[in-house]
CSV table of C-alpha atoms and ligand atoms in Angstrom, one decimal:
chain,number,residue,atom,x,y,z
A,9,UNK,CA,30.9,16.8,-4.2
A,10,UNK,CA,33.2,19.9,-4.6
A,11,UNK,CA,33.3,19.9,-8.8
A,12,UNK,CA,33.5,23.4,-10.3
A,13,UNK,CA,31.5,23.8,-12.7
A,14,UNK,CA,34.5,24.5,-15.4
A,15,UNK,CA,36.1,21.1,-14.2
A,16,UNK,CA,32.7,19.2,-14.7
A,17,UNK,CA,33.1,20.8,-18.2
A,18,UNK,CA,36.6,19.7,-18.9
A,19,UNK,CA,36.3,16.1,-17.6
A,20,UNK,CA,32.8,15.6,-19.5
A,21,UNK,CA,34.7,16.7,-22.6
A,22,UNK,CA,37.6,14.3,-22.2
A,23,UNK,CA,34.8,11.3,-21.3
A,24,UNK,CA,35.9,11.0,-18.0
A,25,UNK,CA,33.8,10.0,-15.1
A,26,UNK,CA,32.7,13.1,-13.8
A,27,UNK,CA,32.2,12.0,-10.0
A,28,UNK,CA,34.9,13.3,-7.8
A,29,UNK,CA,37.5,16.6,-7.6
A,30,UNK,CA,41.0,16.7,-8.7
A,31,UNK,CA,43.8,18.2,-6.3
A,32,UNK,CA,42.0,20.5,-3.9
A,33,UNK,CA,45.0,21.5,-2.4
A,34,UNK,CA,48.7,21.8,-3.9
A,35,UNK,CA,51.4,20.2,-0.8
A,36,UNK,CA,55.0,20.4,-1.2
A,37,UNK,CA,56.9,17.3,-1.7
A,38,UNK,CA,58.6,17.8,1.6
A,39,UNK,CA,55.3,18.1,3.1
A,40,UNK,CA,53.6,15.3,0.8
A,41,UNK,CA,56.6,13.0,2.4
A,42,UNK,CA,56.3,14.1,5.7
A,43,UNK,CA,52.4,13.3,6.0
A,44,UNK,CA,53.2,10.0,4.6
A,45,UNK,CA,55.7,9.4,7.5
A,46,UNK,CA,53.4,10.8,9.4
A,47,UNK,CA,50.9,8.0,8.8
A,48,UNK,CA,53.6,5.4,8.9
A,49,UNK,CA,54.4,6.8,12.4
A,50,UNK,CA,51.4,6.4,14.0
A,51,UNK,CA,50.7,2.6,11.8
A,52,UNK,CA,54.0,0.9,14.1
A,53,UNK,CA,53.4,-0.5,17.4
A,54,UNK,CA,52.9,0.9,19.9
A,55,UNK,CA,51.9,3.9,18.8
A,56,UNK,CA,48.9,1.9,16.7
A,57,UNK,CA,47.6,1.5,19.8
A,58,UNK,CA,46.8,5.7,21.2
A,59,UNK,CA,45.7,5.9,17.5
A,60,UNK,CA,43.3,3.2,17.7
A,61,UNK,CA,42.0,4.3,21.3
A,62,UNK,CA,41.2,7.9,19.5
A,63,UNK,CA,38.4,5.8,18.1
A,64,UNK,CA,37.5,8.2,15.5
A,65,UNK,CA,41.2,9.3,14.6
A,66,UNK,CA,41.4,12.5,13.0
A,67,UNK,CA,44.9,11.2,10.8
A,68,UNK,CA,41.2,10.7,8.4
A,69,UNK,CA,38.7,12.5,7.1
A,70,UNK,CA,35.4,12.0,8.3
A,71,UNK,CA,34.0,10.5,5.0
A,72,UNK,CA,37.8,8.8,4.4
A,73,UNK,CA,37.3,5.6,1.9
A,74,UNK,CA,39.4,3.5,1.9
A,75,UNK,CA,40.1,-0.1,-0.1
A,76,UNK,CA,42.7,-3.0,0.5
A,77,UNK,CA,43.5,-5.6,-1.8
A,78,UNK,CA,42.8,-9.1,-0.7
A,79,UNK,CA,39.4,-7.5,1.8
A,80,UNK,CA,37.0,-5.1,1.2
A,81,UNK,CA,36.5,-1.5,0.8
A,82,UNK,CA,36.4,0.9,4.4
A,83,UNK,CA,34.3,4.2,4.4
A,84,UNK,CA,34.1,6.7,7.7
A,85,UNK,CA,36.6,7.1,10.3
A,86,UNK,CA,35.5,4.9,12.5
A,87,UNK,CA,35.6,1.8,10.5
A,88,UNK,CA,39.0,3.0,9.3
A,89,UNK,CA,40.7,3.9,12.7
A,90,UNK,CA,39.3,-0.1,13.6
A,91,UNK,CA,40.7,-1.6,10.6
A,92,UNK,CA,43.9,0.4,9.9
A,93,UNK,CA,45.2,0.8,13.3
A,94,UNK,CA,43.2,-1.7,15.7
A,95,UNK,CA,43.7,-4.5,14.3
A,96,UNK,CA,47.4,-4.1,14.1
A,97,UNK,CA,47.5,-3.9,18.0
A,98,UNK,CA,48.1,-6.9,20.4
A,99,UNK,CA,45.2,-9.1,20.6
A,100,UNK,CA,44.7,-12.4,22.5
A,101,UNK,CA,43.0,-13.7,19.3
A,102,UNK,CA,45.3,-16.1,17.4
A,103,UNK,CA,44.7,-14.4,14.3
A,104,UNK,CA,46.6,-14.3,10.5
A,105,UNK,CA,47.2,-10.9,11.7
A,106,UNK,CA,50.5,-9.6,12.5
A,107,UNK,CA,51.9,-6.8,14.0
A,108,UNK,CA,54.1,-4.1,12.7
A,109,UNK,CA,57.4,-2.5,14.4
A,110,UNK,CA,58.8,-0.5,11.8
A,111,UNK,CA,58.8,0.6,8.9
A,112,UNK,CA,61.2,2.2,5.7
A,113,UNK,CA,59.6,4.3,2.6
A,114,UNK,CA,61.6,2.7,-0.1
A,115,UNK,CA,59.2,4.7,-3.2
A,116,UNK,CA,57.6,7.7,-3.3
A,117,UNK,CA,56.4,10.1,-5.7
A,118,UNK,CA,53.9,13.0,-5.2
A,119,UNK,CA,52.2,16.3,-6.9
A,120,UNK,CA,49.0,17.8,-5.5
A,121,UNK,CA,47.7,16.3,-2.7
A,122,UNK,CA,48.5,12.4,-4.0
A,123,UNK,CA,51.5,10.6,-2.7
A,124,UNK,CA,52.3,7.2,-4.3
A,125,UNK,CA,54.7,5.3,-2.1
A,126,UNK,CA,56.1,1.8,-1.1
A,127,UNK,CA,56.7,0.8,2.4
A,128,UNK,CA,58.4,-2.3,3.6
A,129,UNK,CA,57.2,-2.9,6.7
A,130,UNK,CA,58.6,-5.1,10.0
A,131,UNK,CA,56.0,-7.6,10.9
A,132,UNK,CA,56.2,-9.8,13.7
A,133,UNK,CA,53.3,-13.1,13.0
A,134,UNK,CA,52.1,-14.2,16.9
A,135,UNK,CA,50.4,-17.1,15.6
A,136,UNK,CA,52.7,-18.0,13.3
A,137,UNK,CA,55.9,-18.7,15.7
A,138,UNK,CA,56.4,-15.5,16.0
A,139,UNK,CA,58.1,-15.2,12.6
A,140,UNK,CA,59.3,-11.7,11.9
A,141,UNK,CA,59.1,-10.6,8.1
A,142,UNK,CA,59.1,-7.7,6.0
A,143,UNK,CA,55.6,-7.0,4.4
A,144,UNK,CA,55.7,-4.2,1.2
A,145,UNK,CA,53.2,-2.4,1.0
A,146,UNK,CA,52.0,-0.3,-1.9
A,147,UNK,CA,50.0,3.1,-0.8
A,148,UNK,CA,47.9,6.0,-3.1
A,149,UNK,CA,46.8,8.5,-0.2
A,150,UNK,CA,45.0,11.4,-0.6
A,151,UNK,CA,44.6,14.7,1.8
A,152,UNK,CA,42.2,17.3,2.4
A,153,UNK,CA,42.9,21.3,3.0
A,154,UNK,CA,43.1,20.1,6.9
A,155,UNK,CA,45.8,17.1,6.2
A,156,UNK,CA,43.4,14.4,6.6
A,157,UNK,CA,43.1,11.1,4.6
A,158,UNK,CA,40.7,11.1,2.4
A,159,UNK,CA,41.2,8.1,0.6
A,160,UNK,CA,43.6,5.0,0.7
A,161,UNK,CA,44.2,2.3,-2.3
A,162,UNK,CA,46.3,-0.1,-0.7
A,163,UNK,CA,48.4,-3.0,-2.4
A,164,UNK,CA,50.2,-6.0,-0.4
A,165,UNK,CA,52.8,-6.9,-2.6
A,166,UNK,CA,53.4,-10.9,-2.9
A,167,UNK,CA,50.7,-10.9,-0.4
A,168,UNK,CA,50.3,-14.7,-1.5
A,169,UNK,CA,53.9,-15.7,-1.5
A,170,UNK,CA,53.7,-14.4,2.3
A,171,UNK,CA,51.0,-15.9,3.5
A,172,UNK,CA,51.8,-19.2,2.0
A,173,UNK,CA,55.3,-19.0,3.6
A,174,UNK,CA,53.7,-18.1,7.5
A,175,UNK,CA,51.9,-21.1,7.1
A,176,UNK,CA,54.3,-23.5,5.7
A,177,UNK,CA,56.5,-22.3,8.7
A,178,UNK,CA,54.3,-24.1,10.8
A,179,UNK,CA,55.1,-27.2,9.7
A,180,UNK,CA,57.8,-27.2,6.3
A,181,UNK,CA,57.8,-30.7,6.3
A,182,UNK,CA,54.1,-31.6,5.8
A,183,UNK,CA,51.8,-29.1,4.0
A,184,UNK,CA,48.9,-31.1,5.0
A,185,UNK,CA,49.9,-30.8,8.7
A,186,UNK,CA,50.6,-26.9,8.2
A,187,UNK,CA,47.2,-26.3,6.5
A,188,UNK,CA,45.3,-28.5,9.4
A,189,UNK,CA,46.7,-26.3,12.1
A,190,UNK,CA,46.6,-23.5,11.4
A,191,UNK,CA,43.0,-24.3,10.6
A,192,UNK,CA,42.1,-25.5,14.4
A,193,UNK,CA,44.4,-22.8,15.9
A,194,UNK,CA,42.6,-20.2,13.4
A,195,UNK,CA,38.6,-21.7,14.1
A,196,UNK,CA,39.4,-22.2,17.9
A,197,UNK,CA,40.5,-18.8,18.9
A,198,UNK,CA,37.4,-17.2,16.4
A,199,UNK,CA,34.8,-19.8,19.0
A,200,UNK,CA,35.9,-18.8,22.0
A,201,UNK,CA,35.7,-14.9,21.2
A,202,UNK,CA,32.6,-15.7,20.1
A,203,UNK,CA,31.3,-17.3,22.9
A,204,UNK,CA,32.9,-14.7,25.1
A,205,UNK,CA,32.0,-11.3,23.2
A,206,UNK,CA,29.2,-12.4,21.2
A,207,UNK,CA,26.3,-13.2,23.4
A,208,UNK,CA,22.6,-12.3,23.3
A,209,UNK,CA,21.3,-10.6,20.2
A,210,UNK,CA,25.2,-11.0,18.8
A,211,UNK,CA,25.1,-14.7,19.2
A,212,UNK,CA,26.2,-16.4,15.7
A,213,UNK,CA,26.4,-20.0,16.8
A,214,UNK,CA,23.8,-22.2,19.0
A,215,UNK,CA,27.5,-23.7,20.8
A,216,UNK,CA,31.1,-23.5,20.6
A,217,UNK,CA,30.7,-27.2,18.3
A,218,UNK,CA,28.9,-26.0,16.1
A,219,UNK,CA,31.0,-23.0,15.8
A,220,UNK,CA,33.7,-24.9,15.0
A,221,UNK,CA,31.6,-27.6,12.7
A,222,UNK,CA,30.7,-24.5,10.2
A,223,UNK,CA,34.6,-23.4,10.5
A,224,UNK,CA,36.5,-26.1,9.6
A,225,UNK,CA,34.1,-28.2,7.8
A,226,UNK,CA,31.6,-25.8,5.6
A,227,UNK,CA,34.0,-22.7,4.1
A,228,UNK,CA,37.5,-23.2,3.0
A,229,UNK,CA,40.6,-22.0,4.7
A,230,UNK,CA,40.7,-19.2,1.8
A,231,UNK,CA,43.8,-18.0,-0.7
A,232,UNK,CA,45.9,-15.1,-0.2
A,233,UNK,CA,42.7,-13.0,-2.1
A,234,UNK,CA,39.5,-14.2,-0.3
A,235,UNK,CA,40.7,-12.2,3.2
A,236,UNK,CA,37.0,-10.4,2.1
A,237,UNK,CA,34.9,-13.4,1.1
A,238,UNK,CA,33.5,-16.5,2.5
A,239,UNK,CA,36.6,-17.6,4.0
A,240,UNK,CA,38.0,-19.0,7.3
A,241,UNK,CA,40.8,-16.4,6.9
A,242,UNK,CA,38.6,-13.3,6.6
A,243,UNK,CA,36.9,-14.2,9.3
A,244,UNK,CA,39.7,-14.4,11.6
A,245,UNK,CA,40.5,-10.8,10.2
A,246,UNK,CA,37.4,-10.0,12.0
A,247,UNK,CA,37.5,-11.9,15.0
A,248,UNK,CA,40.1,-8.9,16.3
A,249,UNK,CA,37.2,-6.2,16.0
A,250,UNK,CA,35.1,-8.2,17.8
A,251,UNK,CA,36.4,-7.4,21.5
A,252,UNK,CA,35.8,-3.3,21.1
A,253,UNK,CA,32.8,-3.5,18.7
A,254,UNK,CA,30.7,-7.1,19.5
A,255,UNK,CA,27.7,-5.2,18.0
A,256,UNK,CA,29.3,-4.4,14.8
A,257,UNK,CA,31.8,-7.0,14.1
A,258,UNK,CA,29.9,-10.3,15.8
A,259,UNK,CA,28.1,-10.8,12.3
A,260,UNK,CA,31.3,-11.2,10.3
A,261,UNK,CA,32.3,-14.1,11.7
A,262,UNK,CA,29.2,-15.6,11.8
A,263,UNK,CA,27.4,-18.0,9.0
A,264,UNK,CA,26.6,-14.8,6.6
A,265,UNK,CA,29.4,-13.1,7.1
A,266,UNK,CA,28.0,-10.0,8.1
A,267,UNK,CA,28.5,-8.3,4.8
A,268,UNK,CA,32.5,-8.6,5.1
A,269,UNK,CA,33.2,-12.6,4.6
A,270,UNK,CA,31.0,-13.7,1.3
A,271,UNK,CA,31.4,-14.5,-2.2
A,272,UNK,CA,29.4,-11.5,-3.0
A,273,UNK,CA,31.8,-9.8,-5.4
A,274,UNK,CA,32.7,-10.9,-8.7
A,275,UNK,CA,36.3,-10.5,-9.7
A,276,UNK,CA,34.6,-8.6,-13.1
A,277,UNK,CA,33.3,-6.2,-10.1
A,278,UNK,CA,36.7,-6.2,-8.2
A,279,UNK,CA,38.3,-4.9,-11.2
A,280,UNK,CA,35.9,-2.4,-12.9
A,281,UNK,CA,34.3,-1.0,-9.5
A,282,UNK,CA,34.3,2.9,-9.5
A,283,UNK,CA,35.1,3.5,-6.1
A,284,UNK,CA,36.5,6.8,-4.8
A,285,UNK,CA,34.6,9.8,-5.3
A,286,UNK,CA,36.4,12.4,-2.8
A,287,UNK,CA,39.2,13.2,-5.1
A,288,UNK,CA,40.8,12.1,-8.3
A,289,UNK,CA,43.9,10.2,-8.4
A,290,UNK,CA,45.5,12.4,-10.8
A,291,UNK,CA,47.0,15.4,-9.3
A,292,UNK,CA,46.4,18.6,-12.1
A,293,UNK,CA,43.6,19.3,-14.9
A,294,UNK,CA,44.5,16.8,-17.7
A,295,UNK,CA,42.1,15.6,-20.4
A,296,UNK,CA,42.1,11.7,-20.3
A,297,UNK,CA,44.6,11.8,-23.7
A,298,UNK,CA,46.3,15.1,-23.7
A,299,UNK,CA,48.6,13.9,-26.6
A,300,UNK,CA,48.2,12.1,-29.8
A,301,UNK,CA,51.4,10.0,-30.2
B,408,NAG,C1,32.8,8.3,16.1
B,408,NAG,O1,32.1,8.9,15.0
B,408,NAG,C2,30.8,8.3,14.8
B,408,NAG,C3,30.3,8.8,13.5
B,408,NAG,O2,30.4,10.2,13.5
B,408,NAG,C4,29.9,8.6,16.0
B,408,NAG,O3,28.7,8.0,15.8
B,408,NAG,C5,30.6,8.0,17.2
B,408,NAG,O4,29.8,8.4,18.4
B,408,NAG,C6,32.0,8.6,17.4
B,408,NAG,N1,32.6,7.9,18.5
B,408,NAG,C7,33.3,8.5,19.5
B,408,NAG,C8,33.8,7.7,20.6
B,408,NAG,O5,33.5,9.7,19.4
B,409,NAG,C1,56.4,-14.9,20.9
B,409,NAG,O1,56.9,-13.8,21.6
B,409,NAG,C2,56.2,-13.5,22.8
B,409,NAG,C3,56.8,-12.2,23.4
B,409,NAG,O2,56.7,-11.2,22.5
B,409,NAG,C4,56.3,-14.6,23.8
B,409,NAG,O3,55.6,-14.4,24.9
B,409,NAG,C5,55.8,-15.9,23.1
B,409,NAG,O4,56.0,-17.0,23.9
B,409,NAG,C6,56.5,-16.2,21.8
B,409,NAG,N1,55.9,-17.3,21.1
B,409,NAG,C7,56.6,-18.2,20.5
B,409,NAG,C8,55.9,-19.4,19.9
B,409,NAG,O5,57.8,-18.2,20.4
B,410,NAG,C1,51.2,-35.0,7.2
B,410,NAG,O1,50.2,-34.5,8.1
B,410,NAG,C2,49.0,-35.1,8.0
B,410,NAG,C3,48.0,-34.3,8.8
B,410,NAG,O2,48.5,-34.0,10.1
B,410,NAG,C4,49.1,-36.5,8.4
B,410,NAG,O3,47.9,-37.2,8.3
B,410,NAG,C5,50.2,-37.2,7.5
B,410,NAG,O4,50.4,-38.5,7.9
B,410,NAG,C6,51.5,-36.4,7.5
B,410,NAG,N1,52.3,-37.0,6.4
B,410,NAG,C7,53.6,-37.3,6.7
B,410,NAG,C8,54.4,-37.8,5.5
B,410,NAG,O5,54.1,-37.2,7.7
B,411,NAG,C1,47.5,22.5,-8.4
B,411,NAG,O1,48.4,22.5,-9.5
B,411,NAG,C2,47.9,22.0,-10.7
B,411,NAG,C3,49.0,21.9,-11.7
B,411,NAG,O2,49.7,23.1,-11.8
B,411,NAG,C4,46.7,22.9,-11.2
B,411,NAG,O3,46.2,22.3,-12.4
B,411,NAG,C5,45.7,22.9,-10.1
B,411,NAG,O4,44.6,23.8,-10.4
B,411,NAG,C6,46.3,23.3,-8.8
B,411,NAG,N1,45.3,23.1,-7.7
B,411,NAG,C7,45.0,24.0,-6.8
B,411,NAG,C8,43.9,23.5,-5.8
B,411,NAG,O5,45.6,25.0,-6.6
């Protein structure tokens, strides 16, 4: 923690949670924009994929945190340079996944070291006929002195109206029939990664049956908001890990969930969680009211 003793004094006097540092550094605009495109850059295939083979990418700080609507919250690099550029790459897993080409800033403001932007994005879906869609995508970022991420806050925008529509697409005349496959196509691809990454000690299921048994029969498909709970759609968020980390990511799609698929959190908890503590989100040295109006 890198609070000053004066700015301890001024948040504790305006009642403001006094766990984290405001602007540590003071970027340009132009250089607030520029990092942004610089992540966006490096985000589009194929460049995702140099990123992602850096393993620990240094585009974040070491202690980065990171959260996404509709999953779960990231901390560390490594986990980050998985889920933020790995599993945007081209996988042979039939996944909800897709993968992005380009991209357009469309809104952005910055002061400090915050940017606040909007980003449509150019998706191509594999497993869903390859349908090609723009995904917007709400960012707060956060850099450090050495113009690292230090913290994401990420938004899908109609993240629900999307999803629902890739699926659909499979089949617009017949719901039922869209919902059933992509439910096999989505359980089958997650069984056979598992029976060919996750063996010994990793080993989630006794066979590939009863892999697909627990998939299709015991947890629900999932809505557009349980990508981080006990859903058949988080896990096959997962199953892309799985190839580069078995010993990490094996565990998600199993039974449990591994700490990334379950109904653990509450929406209460969701919405009141206190998450970030490298920085504040607000860029100068404002009281919580500054003005009475
Ligand atoms: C990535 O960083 C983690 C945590 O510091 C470390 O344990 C791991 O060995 C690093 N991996 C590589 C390939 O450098
Ligand atoms: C999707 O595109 C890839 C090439 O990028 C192609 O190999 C594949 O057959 C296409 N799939 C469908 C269903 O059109
Ligand atoms: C819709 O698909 C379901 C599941 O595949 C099937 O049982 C049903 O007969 C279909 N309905 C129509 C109207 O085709
Ligand atoms: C950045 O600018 C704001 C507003 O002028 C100021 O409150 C803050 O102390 C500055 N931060 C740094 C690290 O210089």
């Amino acid at each position: 923690m890198r609070v000053s003793l004066l700015q301890l004094a001024v948040v504790a006097a305006a009642g403001v949670a006094a766990d984290f540092t405001y602007a540590t550094h003071n970027f340009t605009y132009e250089k607030l924009w520029d990092l942004q495109n610089h992540f966006y850059q490096r985000f589009v295939y194929p460049n995702n994929i140099a990123e992602a083979a850096n393993i620990n990418s240094t585009i974040f700080s070491e202690d980065v945190e990171g959260r996404v609507s509709d999953t779960r919250n990231f901390v560390g690099r490594e986990l980050n340079t998985e889920y933020i550029f790995g599993l945007f790459t081209p996988t042979d897993a039939k996944s909800v996944i897709g993968r992005p080409l380009s991209y357009d800033i469309i809104q952005f403001a910055a002061n400090g070291n915050i940017a606040s932007a909007t980003t449509s994005v150019q998706f191509i879906f594999p497993t869903f006929k390859n349908a090609s869609f723009p995904v917007v995508i709400d960012t707060w970022l956060t850099w450090n002195d050495a113009e690292q991420i230090t913290q994401y806050d990420v938004t899908f925008r109609w993240f629900g109206y999307l999803l629902q529509t890739l699926v659909l697409g499979l089949d617009p005349t017949n719901s039922t029939n869209a919902v059933a496959q992509v439910t096999e196509t989505l359980a089958t691809s997650i069984c056979s990664t598992h029976d060919t990454y996750c063996t010994g000690s990793n080993q989630q299921y006794a066979s590939n049956a009863e892999c697909l048994n627990f998939l299709t029969t015991k947890i629900r498909l999932g809505q557009s908001f349980e990508l981080g709970m006990d859903t058949l759609f988080c896990r096959s968020v997962h199953e892309i890990m799985i190839k580069p980390r078995p010993d990490v990511h094996c565990p998600h799609i199993g039974v449990s969930g591994g700490g990334m698929c379950d109904d653990t959190i509450s929406y209460r908890t969701k919405a009141t969680e206190n998450f970030f503590t490298n920085n504040a989100w607000v860029a100068g040295n404002l009281p919580k009211l500054n003005k009475d109006f």
